[in-house]
Coordinates of C-alpha atoms (C1' of nucleotides) in Angstrom, one line a residue:
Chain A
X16 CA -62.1 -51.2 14.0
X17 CA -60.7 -51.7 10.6
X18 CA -61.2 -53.8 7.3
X19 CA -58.2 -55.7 6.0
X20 CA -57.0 -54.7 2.5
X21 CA -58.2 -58.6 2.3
X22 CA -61.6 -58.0 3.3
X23 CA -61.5 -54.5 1.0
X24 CA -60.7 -56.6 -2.0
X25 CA -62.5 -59.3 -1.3
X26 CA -65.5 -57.4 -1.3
X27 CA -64.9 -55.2 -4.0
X28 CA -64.1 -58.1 -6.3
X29 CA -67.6 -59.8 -5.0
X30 CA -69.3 -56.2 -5.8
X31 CA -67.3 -56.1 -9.1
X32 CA -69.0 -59.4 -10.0
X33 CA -72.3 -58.4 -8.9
X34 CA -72.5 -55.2 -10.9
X35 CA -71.1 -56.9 -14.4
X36 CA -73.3 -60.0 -13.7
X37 CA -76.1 -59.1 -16.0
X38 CA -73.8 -57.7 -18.6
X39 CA -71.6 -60.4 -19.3
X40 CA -74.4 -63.1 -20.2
X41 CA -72.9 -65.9 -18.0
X42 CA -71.5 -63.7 -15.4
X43 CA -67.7 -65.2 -15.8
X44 CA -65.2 -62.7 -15.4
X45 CA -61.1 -63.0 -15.2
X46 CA -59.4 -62.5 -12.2
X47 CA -57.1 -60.2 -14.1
X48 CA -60.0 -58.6 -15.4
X49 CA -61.6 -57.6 -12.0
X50 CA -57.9 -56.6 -10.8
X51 CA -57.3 -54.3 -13.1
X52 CA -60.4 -52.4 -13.0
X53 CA -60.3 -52.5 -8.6
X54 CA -56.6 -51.9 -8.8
X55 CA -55.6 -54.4 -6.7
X56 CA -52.8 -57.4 -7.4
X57 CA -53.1 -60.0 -9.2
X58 CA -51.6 -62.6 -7.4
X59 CA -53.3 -61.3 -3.9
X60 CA -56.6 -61.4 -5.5
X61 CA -55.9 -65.2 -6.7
X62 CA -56.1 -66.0 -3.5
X63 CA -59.0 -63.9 -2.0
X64 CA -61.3 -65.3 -5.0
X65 CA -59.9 -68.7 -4.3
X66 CA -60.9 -68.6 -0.4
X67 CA -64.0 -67.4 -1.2
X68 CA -64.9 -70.2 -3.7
X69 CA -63.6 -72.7 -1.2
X70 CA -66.1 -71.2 1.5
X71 CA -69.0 -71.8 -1.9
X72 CA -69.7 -68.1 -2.4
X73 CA -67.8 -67.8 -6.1
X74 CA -67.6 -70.7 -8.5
X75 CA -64.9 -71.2 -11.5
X76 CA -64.2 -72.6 -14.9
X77 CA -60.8 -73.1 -16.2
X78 CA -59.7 -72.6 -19.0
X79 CA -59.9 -70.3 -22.1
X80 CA -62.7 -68.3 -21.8
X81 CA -62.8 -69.5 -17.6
X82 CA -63.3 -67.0 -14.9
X83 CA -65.0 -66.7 -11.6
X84 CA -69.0 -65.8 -11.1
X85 CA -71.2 -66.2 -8.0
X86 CA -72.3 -69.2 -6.9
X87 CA -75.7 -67.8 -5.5
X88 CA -78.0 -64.6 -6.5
X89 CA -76.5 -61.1 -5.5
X90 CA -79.6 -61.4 -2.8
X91 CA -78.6 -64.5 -1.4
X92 CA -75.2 -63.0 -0.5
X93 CA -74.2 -60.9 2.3
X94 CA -71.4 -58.7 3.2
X95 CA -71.4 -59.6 6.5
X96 CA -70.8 -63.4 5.1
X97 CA -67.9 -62.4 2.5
X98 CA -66.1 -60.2 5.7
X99 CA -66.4 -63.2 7.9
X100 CA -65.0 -65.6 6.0
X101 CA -61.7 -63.1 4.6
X102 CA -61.3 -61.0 8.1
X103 CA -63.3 -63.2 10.7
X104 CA -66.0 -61.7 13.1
X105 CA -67.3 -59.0 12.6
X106 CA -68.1 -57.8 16.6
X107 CA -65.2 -55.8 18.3
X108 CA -64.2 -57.9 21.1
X109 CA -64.7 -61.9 21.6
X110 CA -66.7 -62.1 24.1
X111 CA -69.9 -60.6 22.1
X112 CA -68.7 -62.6 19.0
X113 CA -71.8 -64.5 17.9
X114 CA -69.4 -66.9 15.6
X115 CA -66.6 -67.0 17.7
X116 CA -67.7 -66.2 21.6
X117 CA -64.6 -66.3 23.8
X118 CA -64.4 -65.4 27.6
X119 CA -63.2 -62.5 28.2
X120 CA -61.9 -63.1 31.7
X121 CA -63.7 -60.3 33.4
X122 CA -65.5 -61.1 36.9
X123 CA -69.0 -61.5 35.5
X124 CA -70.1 -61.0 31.9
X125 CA -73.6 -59.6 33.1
X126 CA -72.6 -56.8 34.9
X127 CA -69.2 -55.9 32.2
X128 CA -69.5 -52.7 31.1
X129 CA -67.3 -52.8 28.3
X130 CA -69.2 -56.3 27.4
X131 CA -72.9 -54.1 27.4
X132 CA -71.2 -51.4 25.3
X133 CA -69.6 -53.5 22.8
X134 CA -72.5 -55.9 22.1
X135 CA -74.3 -52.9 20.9
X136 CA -71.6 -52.1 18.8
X137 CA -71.7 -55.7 17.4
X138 CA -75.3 -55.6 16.4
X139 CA -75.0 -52.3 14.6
X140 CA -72.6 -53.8 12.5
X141 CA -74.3 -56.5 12.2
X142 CA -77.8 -55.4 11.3
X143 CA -75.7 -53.4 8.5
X144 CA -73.6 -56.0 7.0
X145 CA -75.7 -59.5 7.6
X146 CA -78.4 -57.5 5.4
X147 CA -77.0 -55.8 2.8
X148 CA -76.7 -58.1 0.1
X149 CA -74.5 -57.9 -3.2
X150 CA -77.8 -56.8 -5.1
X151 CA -78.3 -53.9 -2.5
X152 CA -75.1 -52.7 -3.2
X153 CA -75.5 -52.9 -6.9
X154 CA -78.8 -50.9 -6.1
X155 CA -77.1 -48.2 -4.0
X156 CA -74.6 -47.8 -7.2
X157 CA -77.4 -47.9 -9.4
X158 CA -79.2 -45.1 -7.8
X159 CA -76.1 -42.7 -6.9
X160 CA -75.5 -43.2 -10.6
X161 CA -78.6 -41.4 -11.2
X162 CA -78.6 -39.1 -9.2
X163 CA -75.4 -37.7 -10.6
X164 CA -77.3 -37.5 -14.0
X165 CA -80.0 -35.5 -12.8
X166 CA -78.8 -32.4 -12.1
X167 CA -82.2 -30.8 -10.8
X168 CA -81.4 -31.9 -7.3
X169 CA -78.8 -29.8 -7.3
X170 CA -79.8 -26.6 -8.7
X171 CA -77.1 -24.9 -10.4
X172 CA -77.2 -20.9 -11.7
X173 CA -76.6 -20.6 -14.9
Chain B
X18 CA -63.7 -54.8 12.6
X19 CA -61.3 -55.4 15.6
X20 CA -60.9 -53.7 18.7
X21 CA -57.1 -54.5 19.8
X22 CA -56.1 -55.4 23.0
X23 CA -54.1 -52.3 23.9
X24 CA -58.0 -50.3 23.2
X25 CA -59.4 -53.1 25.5
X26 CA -57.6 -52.4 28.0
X27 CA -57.5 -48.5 28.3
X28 CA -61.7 -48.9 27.9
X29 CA -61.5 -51.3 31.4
X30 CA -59.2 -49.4 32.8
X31 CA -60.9 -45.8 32.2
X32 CA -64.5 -47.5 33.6
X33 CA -62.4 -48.9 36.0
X34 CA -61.4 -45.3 36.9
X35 CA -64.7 -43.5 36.4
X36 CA -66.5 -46.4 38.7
X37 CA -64.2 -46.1 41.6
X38 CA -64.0 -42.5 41.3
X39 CA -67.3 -41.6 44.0
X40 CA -65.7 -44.5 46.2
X41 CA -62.1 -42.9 46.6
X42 CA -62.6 -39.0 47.0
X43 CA -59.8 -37.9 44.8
X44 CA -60.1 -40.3 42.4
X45 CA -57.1 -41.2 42.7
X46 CA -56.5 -45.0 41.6
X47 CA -52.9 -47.0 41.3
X48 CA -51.7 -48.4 38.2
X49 CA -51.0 -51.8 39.5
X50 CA -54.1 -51.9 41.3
X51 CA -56.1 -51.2 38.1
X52 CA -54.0 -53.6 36.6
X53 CA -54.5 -56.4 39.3
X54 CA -58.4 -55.6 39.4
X55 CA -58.4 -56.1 35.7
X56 CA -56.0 -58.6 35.0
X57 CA -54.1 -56.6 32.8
X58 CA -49.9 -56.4 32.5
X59 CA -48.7 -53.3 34.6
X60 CA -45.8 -52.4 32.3
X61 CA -48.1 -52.2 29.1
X62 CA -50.9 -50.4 31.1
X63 CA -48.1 -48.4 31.9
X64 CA -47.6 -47.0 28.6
X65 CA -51.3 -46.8 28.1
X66 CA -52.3 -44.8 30.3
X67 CA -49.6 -42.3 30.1
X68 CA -50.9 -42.1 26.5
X69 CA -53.8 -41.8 27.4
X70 CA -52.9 -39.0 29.7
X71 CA -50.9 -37.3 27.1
X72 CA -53.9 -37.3 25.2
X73 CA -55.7 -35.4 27.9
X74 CA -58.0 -37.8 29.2
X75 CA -56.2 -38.3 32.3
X76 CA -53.8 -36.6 35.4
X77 CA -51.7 -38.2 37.1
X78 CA -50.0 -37.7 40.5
X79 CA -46.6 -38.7 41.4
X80 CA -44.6 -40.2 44.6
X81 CA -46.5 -42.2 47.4
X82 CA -50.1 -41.9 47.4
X83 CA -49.9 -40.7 43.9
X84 CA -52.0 -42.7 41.0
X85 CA -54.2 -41.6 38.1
X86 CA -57.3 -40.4 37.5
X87 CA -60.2 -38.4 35.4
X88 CA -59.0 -35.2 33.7
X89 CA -62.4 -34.4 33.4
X90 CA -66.0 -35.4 34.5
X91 CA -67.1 -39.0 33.2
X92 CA -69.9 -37.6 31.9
X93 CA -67.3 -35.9 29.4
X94 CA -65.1 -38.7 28.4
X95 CA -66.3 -40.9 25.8
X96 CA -65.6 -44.4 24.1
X97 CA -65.1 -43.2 20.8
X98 CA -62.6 -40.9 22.2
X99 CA -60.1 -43.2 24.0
X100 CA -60.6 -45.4 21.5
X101 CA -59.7 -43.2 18.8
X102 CA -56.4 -42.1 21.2
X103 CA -55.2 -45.7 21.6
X104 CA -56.7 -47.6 18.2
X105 CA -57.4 -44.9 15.7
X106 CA -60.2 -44.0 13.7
X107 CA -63.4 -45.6 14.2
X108 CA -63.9 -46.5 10.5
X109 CA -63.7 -49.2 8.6
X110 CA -62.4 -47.9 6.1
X111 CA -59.9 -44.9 5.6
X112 CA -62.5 -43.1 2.8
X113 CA -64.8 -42.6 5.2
X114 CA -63.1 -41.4 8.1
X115 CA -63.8 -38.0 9.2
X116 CA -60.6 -37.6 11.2
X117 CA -58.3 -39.6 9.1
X118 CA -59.6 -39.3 5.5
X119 CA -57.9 -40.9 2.3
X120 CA -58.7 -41.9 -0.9
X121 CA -59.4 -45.2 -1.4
X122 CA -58.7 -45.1 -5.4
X123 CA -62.1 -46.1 -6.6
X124 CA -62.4 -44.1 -9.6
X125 CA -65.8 -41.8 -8.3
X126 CA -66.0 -42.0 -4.5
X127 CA -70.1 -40.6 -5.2
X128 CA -71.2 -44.1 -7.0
X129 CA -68.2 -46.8 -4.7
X130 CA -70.9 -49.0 -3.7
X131 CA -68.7 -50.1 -1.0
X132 CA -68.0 -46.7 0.3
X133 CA -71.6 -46.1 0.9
X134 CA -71.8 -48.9 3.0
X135 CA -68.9 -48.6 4.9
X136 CA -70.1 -44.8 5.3
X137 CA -73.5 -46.1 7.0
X138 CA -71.0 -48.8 9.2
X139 CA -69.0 -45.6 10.1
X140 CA -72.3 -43.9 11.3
X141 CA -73.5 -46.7 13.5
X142 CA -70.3 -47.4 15.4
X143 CA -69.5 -43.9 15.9
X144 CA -73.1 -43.0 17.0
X145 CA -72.7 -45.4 19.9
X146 CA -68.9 -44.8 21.0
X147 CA -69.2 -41.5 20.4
X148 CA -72.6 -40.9 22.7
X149 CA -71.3 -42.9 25.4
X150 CA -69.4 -41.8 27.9
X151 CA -67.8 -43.2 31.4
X152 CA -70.5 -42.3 33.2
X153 CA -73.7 -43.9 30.7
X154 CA -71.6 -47.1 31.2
X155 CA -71.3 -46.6 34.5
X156 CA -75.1 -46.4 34.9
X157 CA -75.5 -49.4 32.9
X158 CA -73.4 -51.6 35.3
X159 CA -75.2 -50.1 38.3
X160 CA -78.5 -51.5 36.7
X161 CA -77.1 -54.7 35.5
X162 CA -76.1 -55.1 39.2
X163 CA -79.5 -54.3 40.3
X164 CA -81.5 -56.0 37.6
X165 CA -79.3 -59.6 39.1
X166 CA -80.5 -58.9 42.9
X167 CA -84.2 -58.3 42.4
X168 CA -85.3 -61.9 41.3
X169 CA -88.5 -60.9 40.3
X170 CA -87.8 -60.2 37.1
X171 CA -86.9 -63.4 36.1
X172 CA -89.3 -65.8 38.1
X173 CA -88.1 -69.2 39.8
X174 CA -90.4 -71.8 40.4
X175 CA -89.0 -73.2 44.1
Chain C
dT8 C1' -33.3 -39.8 52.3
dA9 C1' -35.6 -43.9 51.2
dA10 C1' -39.6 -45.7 49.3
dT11 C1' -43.3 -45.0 46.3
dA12 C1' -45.2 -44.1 41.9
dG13 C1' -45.4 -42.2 37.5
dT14 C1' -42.2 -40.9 32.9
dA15 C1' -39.9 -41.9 28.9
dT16 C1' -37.6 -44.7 25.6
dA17 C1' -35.8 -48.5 23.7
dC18 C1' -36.1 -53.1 22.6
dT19 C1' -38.1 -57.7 21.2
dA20 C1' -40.8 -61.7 20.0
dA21 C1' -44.8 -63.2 17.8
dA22 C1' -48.5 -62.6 15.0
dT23 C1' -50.8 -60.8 11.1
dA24 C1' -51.1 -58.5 6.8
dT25 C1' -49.8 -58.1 2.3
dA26 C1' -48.2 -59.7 -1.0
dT27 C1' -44.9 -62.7 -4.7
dA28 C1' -43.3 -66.9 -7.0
dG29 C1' -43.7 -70.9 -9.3
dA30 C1' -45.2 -75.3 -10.6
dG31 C1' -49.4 -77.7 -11.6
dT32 C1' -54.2 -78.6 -13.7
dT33 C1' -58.1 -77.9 -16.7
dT34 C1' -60.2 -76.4 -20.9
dA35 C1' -61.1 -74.4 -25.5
dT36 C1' -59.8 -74.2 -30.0
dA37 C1' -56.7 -73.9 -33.9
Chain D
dT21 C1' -53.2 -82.9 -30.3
dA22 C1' -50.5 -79.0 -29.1
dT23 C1' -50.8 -74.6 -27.2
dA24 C1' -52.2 -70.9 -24.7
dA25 C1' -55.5 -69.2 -21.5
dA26 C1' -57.0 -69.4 -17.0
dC27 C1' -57.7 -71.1 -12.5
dT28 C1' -55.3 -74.0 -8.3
dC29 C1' -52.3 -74.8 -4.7
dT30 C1' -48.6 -74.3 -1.7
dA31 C1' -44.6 -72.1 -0.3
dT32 C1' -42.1 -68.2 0.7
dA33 C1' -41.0 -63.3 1.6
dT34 C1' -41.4 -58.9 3.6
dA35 C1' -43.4 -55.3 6.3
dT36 C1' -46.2 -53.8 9.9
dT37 C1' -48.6 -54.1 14.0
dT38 C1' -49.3 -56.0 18.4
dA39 C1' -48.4 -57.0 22.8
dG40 C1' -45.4 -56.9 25.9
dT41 C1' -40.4 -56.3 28.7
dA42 C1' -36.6 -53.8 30.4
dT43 C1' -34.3 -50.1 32.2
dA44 C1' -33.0 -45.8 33.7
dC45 C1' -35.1 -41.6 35.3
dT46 C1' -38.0 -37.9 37.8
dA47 C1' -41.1 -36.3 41.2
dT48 C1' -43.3 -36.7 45.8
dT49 C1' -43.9 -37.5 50.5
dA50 C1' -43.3 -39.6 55.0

DNA sequence: TAATAGTATACTAAATATATAGAGTTTATA
DNA sequence: TATAAACTCTATATATTTAGTATACTATTA
């Protein structure tokens, strides 16, 4: 039930992007920039940012001054979407796969126990991911960030 | 977020177990018969289930007449369980694991916007695999059989 | 004591994950 | 217009995991 380092990069990057969005003017950010602040190579991330622009979620300029920023509004992009496209379906097992359905080769789908189970699983992941958008994230950040600087919540003694 | 094929198969062949269980007294199934019944290689459900067993989950019995089955109640064994036995931790993401914790190196794991999310994906995996056992899934293909026999349900004009 | 059935390891082929390398292209600007 | 910055694209490399095979062994029972 894992995330790739792929996937983990990918979307920290996207996140990364999000967040500096409204601080950078234009939203263009370096590749090495972003890497160096997620820790994560270089040369790996090249190719992350580079699939994810090909699937029209990040776009580019080249150049001096060039960088990557998202193609579409933080609320017009999903995690769900961004782990599809680096890791591939999100559900647990094919045969509940909503992108990719394959047969599972049991008797009888209807009456597959595992099948019942795992479709569950599939929606709970998928009611998570296929709505939480970049902006939510950058909310969630927002507000823990807060939350650290108020200190009344958690009551110290002096 | 998937499961592999090695967790796919101990799943089948632990509701495999757990549905034959009231049909053969003991409860005492064959490996090859398991692995016929649910098309699954002998040698690697082999190895499976005599993790599986060394995990607990299962007893065995040797010589003729011998086989596998249920070290304890179905209503005591769940998904989350043998999955976590043959496939690992149930999280996405090591950082919010609660039985295989690691730091992800985000510089402040209270404001990684990922983390949070990953923490609520976590949450709704684990509070279905880990609050269903053999026997919920059992009931669930008893009423999937039923729910095909009685016709009424879904009407056919003749 | 022979057949049955699980036990235990070791091994391997293929796929996937995780990068690294390097040559090429575009753009700004000095 | 030359140069450096920055993305593009493809190939390659390495490590790990997955999925399975093979083989010899041990225990049980008819």
């Amino acid at each position: 039930m894992r995330l790739s380092k792929r996937g983990e990069y990918g979307l920290r990057a996207m996140i990364d992007l999000a967040i500096l969005e409204p601080e950078t003017g234009n939203g263009v950010v370096q590749i090495k920039e972003i890497a160096e602040r997620e820790k994560i190579p270089a040369k790996f991330l090249e190719q992350i940012l580079l699939t994810l622009k090909n699937a029209g979620l990040l776009h580019s300029k080249m150049g001096i001054g060039g960088g990557y920023y998202l193609a579409r509004p933080a609320d017009e992009i999903t995690l769900g979407h961004i782990i599809r496209i680096l890791d591939g379906p999100l559900a647990p097992i094919r045969c509940v796969s909503q992108m990719a359905y394959e047969p599972c080769g049991c008797p009888d789908e209807r009456t597959c126990g595992l099948r019942l189970v795992m479709l569950d699983v599939r929606n709970a992941i998928s009611d998570i991911l296929d709505k939480t958008s970049l902006m939510d994230v950058c909310k969630r950040v927002e507000d823990a960030h807060l939350k650290l600087e108020e200190p009344s919540s958690s009551p110290q003694h002096d």
